[in-house]
XYZ file of C-alpha atoms in Angstrom:
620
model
C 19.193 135.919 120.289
C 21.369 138.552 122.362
C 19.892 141.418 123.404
C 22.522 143.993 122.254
C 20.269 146.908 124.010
C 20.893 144.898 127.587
C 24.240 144.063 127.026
C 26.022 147.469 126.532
C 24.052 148.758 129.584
C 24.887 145.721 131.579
C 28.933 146.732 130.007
C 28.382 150.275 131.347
C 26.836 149.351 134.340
C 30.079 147.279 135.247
C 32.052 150.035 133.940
C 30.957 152.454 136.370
C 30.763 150.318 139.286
C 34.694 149.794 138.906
C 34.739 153.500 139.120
C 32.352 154.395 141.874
C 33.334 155.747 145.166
C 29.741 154.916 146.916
C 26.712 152.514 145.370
C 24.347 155.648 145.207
C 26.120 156.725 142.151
C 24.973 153.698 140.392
C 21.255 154.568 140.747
C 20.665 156.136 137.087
C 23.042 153.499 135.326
C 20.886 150.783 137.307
C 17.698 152.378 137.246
C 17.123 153.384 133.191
C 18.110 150.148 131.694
C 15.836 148.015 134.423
C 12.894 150.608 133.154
C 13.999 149.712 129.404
C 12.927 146.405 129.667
C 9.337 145.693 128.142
C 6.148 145.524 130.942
C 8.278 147.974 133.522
C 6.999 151.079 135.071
C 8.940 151.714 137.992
C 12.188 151.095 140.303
C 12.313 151.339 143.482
C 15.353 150.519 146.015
C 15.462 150.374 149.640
C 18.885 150.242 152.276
C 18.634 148.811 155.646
C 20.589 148.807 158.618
C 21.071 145.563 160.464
C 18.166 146.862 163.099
C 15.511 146.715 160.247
C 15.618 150.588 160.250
C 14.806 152.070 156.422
C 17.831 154.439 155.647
C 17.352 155.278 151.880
C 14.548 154.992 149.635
C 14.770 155.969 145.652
C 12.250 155.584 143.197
C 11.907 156.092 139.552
C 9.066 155.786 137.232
C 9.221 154.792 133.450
C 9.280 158.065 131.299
C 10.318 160.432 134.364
C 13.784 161.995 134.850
C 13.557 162.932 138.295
C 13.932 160.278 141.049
C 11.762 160.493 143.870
C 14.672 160.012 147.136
C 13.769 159.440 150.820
C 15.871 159.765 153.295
C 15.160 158.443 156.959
C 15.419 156.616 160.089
C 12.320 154.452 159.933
C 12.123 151.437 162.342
C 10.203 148.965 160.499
C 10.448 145.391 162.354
C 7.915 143.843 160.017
C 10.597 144.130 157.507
C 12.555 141.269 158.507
C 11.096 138.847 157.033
C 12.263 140.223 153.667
C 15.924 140.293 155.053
C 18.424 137.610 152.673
C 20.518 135.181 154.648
C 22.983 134.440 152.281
C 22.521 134.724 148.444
C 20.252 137.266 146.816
C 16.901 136.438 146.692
C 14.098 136.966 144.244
C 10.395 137.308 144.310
C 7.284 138.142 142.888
C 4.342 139.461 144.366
C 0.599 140.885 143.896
C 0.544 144.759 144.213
C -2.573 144.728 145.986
C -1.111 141.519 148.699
C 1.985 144.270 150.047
C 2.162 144.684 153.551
C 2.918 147.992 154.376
C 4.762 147.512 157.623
C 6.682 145.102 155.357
C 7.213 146.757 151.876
C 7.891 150.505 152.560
C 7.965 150.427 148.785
C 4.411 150.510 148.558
C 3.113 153.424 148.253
C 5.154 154.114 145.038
C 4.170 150.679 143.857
C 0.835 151.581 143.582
C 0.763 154.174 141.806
C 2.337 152.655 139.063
C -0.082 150.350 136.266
C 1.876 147.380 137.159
C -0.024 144.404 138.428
C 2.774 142.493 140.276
C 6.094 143.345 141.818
C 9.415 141.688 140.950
C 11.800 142.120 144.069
C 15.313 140.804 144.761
C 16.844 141.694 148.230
C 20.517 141.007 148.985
C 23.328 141.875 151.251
C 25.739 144.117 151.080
C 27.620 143.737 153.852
C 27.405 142.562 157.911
C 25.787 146.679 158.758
C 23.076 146.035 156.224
C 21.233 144.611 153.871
C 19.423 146.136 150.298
C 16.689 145.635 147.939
C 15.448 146.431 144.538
C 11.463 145.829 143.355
C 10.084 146.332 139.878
C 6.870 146.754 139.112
C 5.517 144.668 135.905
C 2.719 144.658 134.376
C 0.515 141.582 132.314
C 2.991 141.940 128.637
C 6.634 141.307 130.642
C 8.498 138.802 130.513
C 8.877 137.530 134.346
C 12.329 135.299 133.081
C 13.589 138.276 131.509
C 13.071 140.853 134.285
C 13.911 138.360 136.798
C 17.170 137.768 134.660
C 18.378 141.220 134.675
C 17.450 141.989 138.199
C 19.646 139.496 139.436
C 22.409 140.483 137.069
C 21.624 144.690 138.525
C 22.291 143.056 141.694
C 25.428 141.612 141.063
C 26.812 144.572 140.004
C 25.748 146.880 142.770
C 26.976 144.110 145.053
C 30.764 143.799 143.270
C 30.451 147.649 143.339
C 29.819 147.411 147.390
C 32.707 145.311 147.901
C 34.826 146.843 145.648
C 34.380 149.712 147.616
C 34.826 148.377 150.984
C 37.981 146.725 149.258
C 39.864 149.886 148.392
C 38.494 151.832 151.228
C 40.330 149.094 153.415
C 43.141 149.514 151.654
C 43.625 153.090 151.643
C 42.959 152.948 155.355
C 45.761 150.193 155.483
C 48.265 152.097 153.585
C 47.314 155.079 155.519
C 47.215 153.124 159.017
C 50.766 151.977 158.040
C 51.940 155.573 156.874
C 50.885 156.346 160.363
C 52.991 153.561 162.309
C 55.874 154.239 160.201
C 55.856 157.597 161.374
C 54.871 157.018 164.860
C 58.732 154.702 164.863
C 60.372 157.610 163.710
C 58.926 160.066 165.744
C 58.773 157.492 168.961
C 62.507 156.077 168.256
C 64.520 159.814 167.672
C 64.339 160.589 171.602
C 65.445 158.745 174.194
C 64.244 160.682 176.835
C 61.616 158.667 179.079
C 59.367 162.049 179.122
C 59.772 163.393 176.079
C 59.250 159.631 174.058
C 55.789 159.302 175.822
C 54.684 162.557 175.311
C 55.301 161.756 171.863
C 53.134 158.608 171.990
C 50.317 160.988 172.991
C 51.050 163.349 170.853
C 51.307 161.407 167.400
C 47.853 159.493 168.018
C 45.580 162.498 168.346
C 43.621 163.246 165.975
C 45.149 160.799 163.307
C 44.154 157.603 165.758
C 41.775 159.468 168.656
C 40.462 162.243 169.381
C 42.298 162.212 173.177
C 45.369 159.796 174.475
C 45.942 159.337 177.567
C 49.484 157.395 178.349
C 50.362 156.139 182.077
C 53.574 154.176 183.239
C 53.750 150.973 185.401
C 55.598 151.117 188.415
C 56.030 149.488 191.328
C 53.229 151.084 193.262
C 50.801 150.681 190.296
C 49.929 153.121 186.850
C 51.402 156.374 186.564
C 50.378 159.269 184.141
C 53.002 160.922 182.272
C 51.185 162.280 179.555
C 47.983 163.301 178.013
C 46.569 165.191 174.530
C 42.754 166.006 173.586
C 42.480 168.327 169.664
C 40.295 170.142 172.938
C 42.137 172.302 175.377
C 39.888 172.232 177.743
C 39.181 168.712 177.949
C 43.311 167.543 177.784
C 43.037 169.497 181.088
C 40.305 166.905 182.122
C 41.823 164.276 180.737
C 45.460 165.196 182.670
C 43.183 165.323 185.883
C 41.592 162.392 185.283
C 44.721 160.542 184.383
C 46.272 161.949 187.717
C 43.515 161.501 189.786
C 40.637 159.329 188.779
C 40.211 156.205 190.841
C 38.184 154.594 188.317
C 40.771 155.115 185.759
C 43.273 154.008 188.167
C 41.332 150.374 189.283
C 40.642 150.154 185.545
C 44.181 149.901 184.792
C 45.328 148.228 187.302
C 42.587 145.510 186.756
C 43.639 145.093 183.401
C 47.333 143.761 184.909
C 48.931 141.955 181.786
C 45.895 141.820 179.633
C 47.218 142.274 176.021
C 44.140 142.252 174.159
C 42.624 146.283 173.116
C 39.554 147.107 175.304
C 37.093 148.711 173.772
C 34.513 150.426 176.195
C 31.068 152.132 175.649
C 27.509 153.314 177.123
C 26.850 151.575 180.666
C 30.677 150.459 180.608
C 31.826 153.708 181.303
C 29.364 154.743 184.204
C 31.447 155.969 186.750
C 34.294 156.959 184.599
C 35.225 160.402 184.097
C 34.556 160.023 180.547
C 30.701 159.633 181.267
C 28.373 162.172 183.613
C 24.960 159.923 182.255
C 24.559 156.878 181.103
C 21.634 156.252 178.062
C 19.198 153.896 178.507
C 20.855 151.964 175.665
C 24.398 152.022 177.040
C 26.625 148.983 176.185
C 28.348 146.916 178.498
C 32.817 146.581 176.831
C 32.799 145.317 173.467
C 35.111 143.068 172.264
C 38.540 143.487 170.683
C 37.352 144.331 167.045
C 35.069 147.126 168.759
C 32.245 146.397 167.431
C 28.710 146.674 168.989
C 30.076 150.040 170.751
C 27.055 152.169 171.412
C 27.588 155.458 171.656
C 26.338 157.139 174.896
C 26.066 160.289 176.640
C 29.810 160.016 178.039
C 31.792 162.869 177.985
C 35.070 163.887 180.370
C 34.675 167.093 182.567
C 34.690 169.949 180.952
C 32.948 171.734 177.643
C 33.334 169.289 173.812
C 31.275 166.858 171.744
C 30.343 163.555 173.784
C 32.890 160.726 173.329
C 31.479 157.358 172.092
C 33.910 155.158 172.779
C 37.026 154.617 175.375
C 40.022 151.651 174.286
C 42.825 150.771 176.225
C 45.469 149.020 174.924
C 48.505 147.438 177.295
C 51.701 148.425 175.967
C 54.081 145.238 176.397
C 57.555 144.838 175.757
C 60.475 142.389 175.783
C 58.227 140.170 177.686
C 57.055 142.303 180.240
C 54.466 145.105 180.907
C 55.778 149.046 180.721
C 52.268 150.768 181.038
C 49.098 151.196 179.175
C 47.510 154.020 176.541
C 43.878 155.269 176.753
C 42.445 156.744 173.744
C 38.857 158.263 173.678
C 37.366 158.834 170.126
C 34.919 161.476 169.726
C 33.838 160.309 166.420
C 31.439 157.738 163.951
C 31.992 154.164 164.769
C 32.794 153.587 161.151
C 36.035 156.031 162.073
C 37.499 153.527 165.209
C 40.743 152.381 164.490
C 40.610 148.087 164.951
C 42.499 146.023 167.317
C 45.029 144.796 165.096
C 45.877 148.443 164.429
C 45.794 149.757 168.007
C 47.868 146.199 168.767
C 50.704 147.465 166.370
C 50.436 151.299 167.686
C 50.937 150.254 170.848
C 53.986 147.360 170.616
C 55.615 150.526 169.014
C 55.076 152.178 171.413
C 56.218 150.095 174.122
C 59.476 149.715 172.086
C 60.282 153.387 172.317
C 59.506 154.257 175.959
C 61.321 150.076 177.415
C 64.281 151.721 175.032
C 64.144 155.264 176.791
C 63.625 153.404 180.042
C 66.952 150.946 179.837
C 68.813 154.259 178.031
C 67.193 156.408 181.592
C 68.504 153.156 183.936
C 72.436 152.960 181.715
C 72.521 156.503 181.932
C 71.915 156.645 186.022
C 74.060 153.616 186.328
C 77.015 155.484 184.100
C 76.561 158.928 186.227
C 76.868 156.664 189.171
C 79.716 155.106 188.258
C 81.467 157.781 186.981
C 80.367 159.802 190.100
C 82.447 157.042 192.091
C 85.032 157.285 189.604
C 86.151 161.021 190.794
C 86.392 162.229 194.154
C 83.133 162.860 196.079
C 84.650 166.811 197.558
C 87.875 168.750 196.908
C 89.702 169.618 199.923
C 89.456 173.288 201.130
C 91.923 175.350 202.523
C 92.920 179.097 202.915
C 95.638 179.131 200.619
C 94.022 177.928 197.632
C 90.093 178.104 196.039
C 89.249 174.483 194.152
C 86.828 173.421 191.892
C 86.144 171.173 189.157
C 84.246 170.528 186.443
C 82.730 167.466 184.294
C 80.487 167.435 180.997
C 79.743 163.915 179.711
C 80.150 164.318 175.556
C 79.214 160.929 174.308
C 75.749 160.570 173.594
C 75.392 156.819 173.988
C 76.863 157.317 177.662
C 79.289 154.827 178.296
C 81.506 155.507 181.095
C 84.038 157.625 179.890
C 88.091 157.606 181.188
C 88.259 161.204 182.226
C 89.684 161.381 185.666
C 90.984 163.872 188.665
C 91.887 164.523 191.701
C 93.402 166.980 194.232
C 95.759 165.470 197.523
C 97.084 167.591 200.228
C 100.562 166.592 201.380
C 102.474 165.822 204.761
C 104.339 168.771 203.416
C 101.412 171.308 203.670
C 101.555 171.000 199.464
C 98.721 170.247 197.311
C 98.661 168.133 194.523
C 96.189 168.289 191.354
C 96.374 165.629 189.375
C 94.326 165.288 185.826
C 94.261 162.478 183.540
C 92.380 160.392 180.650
C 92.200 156.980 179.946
C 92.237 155.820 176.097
C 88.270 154.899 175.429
C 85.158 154.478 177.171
C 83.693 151.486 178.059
C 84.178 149.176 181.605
C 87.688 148.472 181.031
C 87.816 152.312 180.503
C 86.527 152.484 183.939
C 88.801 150.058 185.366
C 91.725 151.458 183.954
C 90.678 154.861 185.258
C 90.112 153.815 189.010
C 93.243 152.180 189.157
C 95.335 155.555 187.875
C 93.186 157.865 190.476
C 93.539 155.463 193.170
C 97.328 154.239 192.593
C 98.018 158.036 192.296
C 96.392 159.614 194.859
C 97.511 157.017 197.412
C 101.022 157.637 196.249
C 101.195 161.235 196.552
C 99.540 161.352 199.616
C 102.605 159.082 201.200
C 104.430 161.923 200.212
C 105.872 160.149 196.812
C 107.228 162.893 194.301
C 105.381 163.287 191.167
C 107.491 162.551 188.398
C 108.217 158.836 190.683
C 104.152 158.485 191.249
C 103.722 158.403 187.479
C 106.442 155.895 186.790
C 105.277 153.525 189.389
C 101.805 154.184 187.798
C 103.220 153.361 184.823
C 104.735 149.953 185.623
C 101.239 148.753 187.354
C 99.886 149.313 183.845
C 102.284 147.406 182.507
C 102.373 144.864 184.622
C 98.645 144.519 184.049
C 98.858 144.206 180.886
C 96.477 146.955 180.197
C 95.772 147.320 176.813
C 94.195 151.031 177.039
C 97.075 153.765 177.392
C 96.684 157.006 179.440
C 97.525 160.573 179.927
C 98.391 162.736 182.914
C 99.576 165.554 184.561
C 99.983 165.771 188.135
C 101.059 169.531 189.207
C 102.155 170.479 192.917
C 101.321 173.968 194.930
C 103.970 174.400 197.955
C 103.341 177.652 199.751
C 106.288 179.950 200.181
C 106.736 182.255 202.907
C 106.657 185.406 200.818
C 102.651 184.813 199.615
C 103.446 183.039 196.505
C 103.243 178.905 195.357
C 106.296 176.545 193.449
C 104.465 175.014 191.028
C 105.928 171.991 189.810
C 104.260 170.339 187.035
C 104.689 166.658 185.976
C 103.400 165.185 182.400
C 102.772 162.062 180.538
C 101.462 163.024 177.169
C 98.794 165.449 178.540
C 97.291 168.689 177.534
C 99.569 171.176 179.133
C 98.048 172.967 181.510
C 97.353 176.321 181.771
C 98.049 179.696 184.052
C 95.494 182.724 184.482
C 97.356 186.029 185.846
C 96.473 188.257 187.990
C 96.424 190.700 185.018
C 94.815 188.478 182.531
C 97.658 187.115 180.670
C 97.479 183.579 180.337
C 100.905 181.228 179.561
C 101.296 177.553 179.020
C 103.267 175.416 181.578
C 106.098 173.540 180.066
C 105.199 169.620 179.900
C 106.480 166.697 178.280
C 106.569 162.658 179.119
C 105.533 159.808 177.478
C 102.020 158.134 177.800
C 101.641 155.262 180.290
C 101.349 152.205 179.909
C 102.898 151.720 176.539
C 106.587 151.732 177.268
C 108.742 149.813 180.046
C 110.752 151.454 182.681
C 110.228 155.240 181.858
C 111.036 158.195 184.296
C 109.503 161.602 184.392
C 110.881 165.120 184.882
C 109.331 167.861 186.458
C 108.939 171.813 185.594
C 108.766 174.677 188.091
C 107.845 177.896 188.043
C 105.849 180.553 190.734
C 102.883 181.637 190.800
C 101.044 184.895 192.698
C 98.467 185.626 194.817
C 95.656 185.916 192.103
C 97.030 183.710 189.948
C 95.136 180.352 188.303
C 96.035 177.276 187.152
C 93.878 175.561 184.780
C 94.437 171.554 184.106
C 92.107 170.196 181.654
C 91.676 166.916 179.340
C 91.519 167.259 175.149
C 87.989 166.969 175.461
C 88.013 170.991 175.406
C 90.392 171.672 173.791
C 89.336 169.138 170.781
C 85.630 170.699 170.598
C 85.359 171.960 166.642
C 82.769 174.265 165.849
C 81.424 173.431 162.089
C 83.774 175.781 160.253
C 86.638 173.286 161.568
C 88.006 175.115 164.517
C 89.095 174.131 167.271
C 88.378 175.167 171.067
C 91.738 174.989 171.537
C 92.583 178.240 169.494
C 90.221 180.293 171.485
C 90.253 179.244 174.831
C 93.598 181.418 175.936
C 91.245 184.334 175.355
C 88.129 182.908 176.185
C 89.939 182.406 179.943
C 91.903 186.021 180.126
C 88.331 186.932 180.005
C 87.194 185.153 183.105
C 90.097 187.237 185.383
C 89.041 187.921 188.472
C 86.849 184.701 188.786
C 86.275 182.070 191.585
C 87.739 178.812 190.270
C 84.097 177.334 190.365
C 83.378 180.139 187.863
C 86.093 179.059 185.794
C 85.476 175.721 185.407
C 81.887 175.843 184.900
C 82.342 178.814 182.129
C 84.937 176.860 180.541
C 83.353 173.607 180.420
C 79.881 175.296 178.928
C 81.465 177.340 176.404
C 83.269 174.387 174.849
C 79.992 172.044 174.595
C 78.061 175.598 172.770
C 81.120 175.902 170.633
C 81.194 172.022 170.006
C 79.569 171.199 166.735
C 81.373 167.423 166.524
C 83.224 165.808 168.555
C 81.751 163.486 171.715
C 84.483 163.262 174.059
C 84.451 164.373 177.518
C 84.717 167.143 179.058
C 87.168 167.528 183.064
C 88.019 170.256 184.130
C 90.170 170.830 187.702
C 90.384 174.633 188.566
C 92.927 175.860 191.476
C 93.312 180.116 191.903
C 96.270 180.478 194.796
C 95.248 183.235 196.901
C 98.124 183.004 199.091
C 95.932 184.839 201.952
C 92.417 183.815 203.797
C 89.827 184.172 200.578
C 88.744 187.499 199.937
C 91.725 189.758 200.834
C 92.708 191.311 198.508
C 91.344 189.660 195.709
C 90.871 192.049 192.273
C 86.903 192.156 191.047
C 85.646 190.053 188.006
C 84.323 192.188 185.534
C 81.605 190.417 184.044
C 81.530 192.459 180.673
C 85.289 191.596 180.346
C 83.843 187.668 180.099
C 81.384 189.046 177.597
C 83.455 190.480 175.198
C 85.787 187.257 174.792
C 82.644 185.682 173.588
C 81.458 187.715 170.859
C-alpha cells in the first residue's frame, strides 16, 4: 500500500531542495512530515564542524509551530563517536541511556513522551558532518520511521551538494569572468610599469584584499607595485615590499618554485604581515590552502588582521619574471584555490615577459636608430643647428628616417635629409648606407646633385629593393652677411624657408627617387638667404599627420612656422615636431626634423625677439 500522505511530502521535499540556496531552508519541509508519521513527538537536528564543535541545533515538537534554534560554538569531543565515516548511519536508542557529552540533543529529547530515539547522522561534506534524531514512542513503526529518515536524509544531502555544486560553479564562471578581464586589462599596455601595476590593481578586492607584485632581476626580487582596499596599509605593504628582509629571503627562497604558497599563523612570525603569533598558529599549508589558521597577523599600520598570505611565482616562456603576494583579509571559505591563483598568475606573467621583450625591442630600436643619425651637429658662428626626431610607429621597428649636416673644405655646410621606403632591418641598412655614402661624399667636397647620383647607383648596384628620398641643401657664406643656398632633390618634401619677417616660401625641388631608375643626374636650385632667415628640411612624416576631420599637417604648418619667427632652430624643431604628433589623429610614420637659422654674424647680434604669443595664436 503507498502512503500517498508520505509521498507528496517526500515530492515537495525534493522540490524545494532543487530550489534552496542553503540546507536551513529545508527545516519545516523536513521537519512536519517526519512529525506526521504515527508514534513521533519531536525533531531534532544537529551540524558539526570537523573539530566536533556543535554549530546549529533546531528542534521541533509534534503540535508546535515554533522551532526551538540554538546557535553556538560548543566543543563537545565526546561527540565523535557519533561522527559517520562514509554512508549515513542509523540508530536507535533508549531516552534514558543518552550521554550528554555525546547527544547534545538530549535535553529536548526528554522532554518529549517518546521512549526511544531514532537517529541517522551523515555527512555533508569534508568541513562537517550532520544529524537528525526522532523521538518515538511504544505505537511507531521503527521500519517506517527508520524508512523515511533515511529518505529526509537523502534529500538534505542532494540539497548540500547541489548547493556546493552551483556555488562552485558560479564561483567558476565568475573566477573566469575575472581572468578574462585581467587579459584584457593586463594585455592593452605594454608598458613594463604600467602592466604590473595593473596586475596589482585588478586582483584587489575581487582576488585579495592586498597584492603585492615584485620583479626578478639579476640582483634578486624587486617591487614595482603594490594595492591594499586600505590606504594606510598599501603604504605598509609598499614598505614592506621595498624593504622587508623577510619578504625579500622569502622570495628569493622560493627561486623557481611554481606551486601557490599558502601561509598562515606561526608561518608568518617574523613577517611584516604578523606583530603576534596565536598559540594556534599554523605552520604553510599546502597548495589547495587548506588547514590555514587564521592568526593575529596583520602588516604595520591600522585594518582588520589578515588570515592568510599566498605567493604565487609568475613564470613565463620557460623562465621566471617575478612573483605576486596577495594577503586576504577575509573567511577561509572566501580564498581563491591554487588552480585559480595558478591561472591569475601565468596571465600575468604573459603580460609583464610581453612588456619586458616590447621595453628590451624598444631600447634596442632607440639604440639603433640613435646610431643611425649623427651623435652632435656641428656648431659654428654662422649658422644655429638643430634637429629633431619623434618615433610614430607604435610597434617600434626601426624606422628609415635619416639626416645629417657636413661642413665643407669650402667653409660650406651641407644638410642633408632623407627617408628610406619602410621600417624594418633592411630599412635600417638601407638608411646607414645613404647617411654614410652621403656624408662621406660631401665631405670630399663632391657637389650635391653628383653625391645623389653616385648614391643612387650604389643602390642599384645593390640591388636594394627599398627606394628612398632626399634632399641635400648647401649654405656658402657670402661676404656681404648673407648664404647661397643651393638645394638638391630626389623625390623629397621640399623644404622650407622662415624670414626674417615671418613669411615663409617653398624651395624649388624636383628629382627622381633613388634607387629605382639607372643612370639618373640631379639639378640643383639656388637662391639667398638673410641674416635671420631659416631653413626648414623635414620628411612626410609631418607633413602627412591627419587630424580626424581628414586634414593634413601639411596645410597648416606654413602658418604654424611664421608663428615660431624669431626662434632658435632647437625651438623650431622641437615645436614643429610636437605639434604634428598633437595634431596627428592617424598616421604612424616618423617624424625628422633638421633645423638651420643663418645668422650670418656671432649668435646673438642682432637677432629680432620671438614673441611667444605670436606662436600662440598660430595654434588656436
Amino acid at each position: 500500500m503507498v502512503d500517498d500522505t508520505w509521498s507528496g511530502a517526500l515530492h515537495r521535499l525534493w522540490q524545494a531542495a532543487s530550489r534552496a540556496e542553503e540546507v536551513a531552508a529545508l527545516a519545516d519541509d523536513v521537519y512536519a512530515p517526519l512529525l506526521a508519521t504515527p508514534g513521533v513527538h519531536l525533531v531534532v537536528g544537529t551540524r558539526w564542524d570537523e573539530q566536533h564543535v556543535l554549530r546549529y541545533m533546531r528542534g521541533l515538537s509534534a503540535g508546535s509551530d515554533t522551532p526551538v534554534i540554538v546557535a553556538t560554538t560548543r566543543s563537545m569531543p565526546g561527540a565523535a563517536v557519533r561522527e559517520p565515516g562514509g554512508e549515513p548511519v542509523v540508530t536507535r536508542s533508549a531516552v534514558e541511556g543518552l550521554d550528554d557529552s555525546v547527544w547534545p540533543e538530549a535535553e529536548f529529547l526528554r522532554q518529549a513522551p517518546g521512549v526511544s530515539v531514532a537517529a541517522c547522522t551523515f555527512r555533508l561534506d569534508q568541513r562537517g558532518w550532520a544529524a537528525l534524531a526522532l523521538a518515538v514512542d511504544g505505537t511507531a513503526d521503527l521500519s517506517i520511521v527508520e524508512n523515511r529518515l533515511t529518505q529526509a536524509v537523502d534529500v538534505i544531502v542532494a540539497c548540500h551538494t547541489g548547493i556546493l555544486q552551483r556555488g562552485r560553479e558560479a564561483r567558476r564562471a565568475s573566477d573566469d569572468a575575472l581572468l578574462a578581464e585581467a587579459s584584457l586589462q593586463m594585455d592593452s599596455s605594454l608598458d613594463v610599469e604600467d602592466t604590473l601595476r595593473r596586475v596589482a590593481r585588478i586582483a584587489v578586492p575581487a582576488v585579495a584584499d592586498g597584492a603585492l607584485v615584485h620583479l626578478l632581476r639579476g640582483e634578486g626580487p624587486e617591487f614595482v607595485a603594490a594595492t591594499h582596499v586600505a590606504v594606510q596599509q598599501q603604504r605598509a605593504l609598499e614598505e614592506a615590499g621595498r624593504h622587508d628582509p623577510w619578504l625579500a629571503a622569502l622570495l628569493a627562497r622560493r627561486g623557481e618554485d611554481e606551486d601557490t604558497v599558502f601561509l598562515s599563523g606561526a608561518a608568518l612570525e617574523g613577517s611584516p604581515f604578523a606583530e603576534a603569533v596565536g598559540a594556534n598558529g599554523g605552520a604553510a599549508v599546502g597548495a589547495d590552502g587548506a588547514n590555514g589558521t587564521a592568526a593575529d597577523a596583520r602588516p604595520a599600520g591600522d585594518g582588520p588582521h589578515p588570515t592568510v598570505v599566498s605567493i604565487s611565482t609568475l613564470r613565463a616562456r620557460g623562465r621566471v619574471v617575478g612573483s605576486i603576494t596577495f594577503v586576504y583579509q577575509r573567511p577561509e571559505a572566501r580564498l581563491p584555490d591554487s588552480a585559480f591563483l595558478r591561472s591569475l598568475a601565468t596571465r600575468a606573467a604573459l603580460a609583464i615577459d610581453n612588456a619586458l621583450l616590447y621595453e628590451l625591442r624598444r631600447t634596442a630600436v632607440l639604440s639603433l636608430q640613435e646610431h643611425l643619425l649623427p651623435s652632435q651637429l656641428p656648431e659654428s658662428v654662422q649658422w644655429d643647428l638643430s634637429a629633431s626626431y619623434a618615433v610614430g610607429d607604435p610597434m617600434l621597428d626601426v624606422g628609415g628616417d635619416f639626416y645629417d649636416a657636413v661642413p665643407r673644405p669650402d667653409g660650406s655646410i651641407a644638410l642633408l635629409i632623407g627617408d628610406v621606403c619602410g621600417r624594418g632591418a633592411e630599412a635600417a641598412a638601407l638608411t646607414g648606407l645613404a647617411r654614410h655614402t652621403l656624408r662621406t661624399l660631401l665631405e670630399e667636397g663632391t657637389d650635391p646633385g653628383t653625391a645623389l647620383s653616385r648614391l643612387n647607383r650604389a643602390l642599384r648596384q645593390e640591388r636594394a629593393s627599398r627606394f628612398l628620398t632626399a634632399v641635400v641643401a648647401t649654405l656658402t657664406p657670402r661676404p656681404d652677411g648673407t648664404a647661397l643656398l643651393s638645394t638638391c632633390s630626389a623625390g623629397h618634401p621640399p623644404p622650407l624657408v622662415l624670414r626674417g619677417d615671418g613669411t615663409v616660401s617653398e624651395v624649388l625641388s624636383g628629382g627622381l627617387l633613388l634607387g629605382v631608375l639607372d643612370d639618373v643626374s640631379y639639378e640643383s636650385h639656388e637662391e639667398l638667404i638673410a641674416p635671420d632667415d631659416t631653413l626648414v628640411l623635414f620628411t612626410d612624416g609631418l607633413t602627412e599627420s591627419r587630424e580626424a576631420s581628414g586634414a593634413f599637417f601639411e596645410s597648416v604648418l606654413p602658418s604654424r612656422l611664421s608663428a615660431l619667427r624669431g626662434s632658435g632652430a632647437a625651438h623650431i624643431a622641437e615645436s614643429l615636431a610636437q605639434q604634428a604628433e598633437m595634431f596627428r589623429d592617424s598616421g604612424q610614420d616618423d617624424i625628422a626634423l633638421l633645423v638651420a637659422r643663418w645668422t650670418g654674424v656671432p649668435p646673438g647680434a642682432g637677432l629680432l625677439p620671438h614673441d611667444p604669443r605670436i606662436e600662440q595664436a598660430a595654434l588656436r
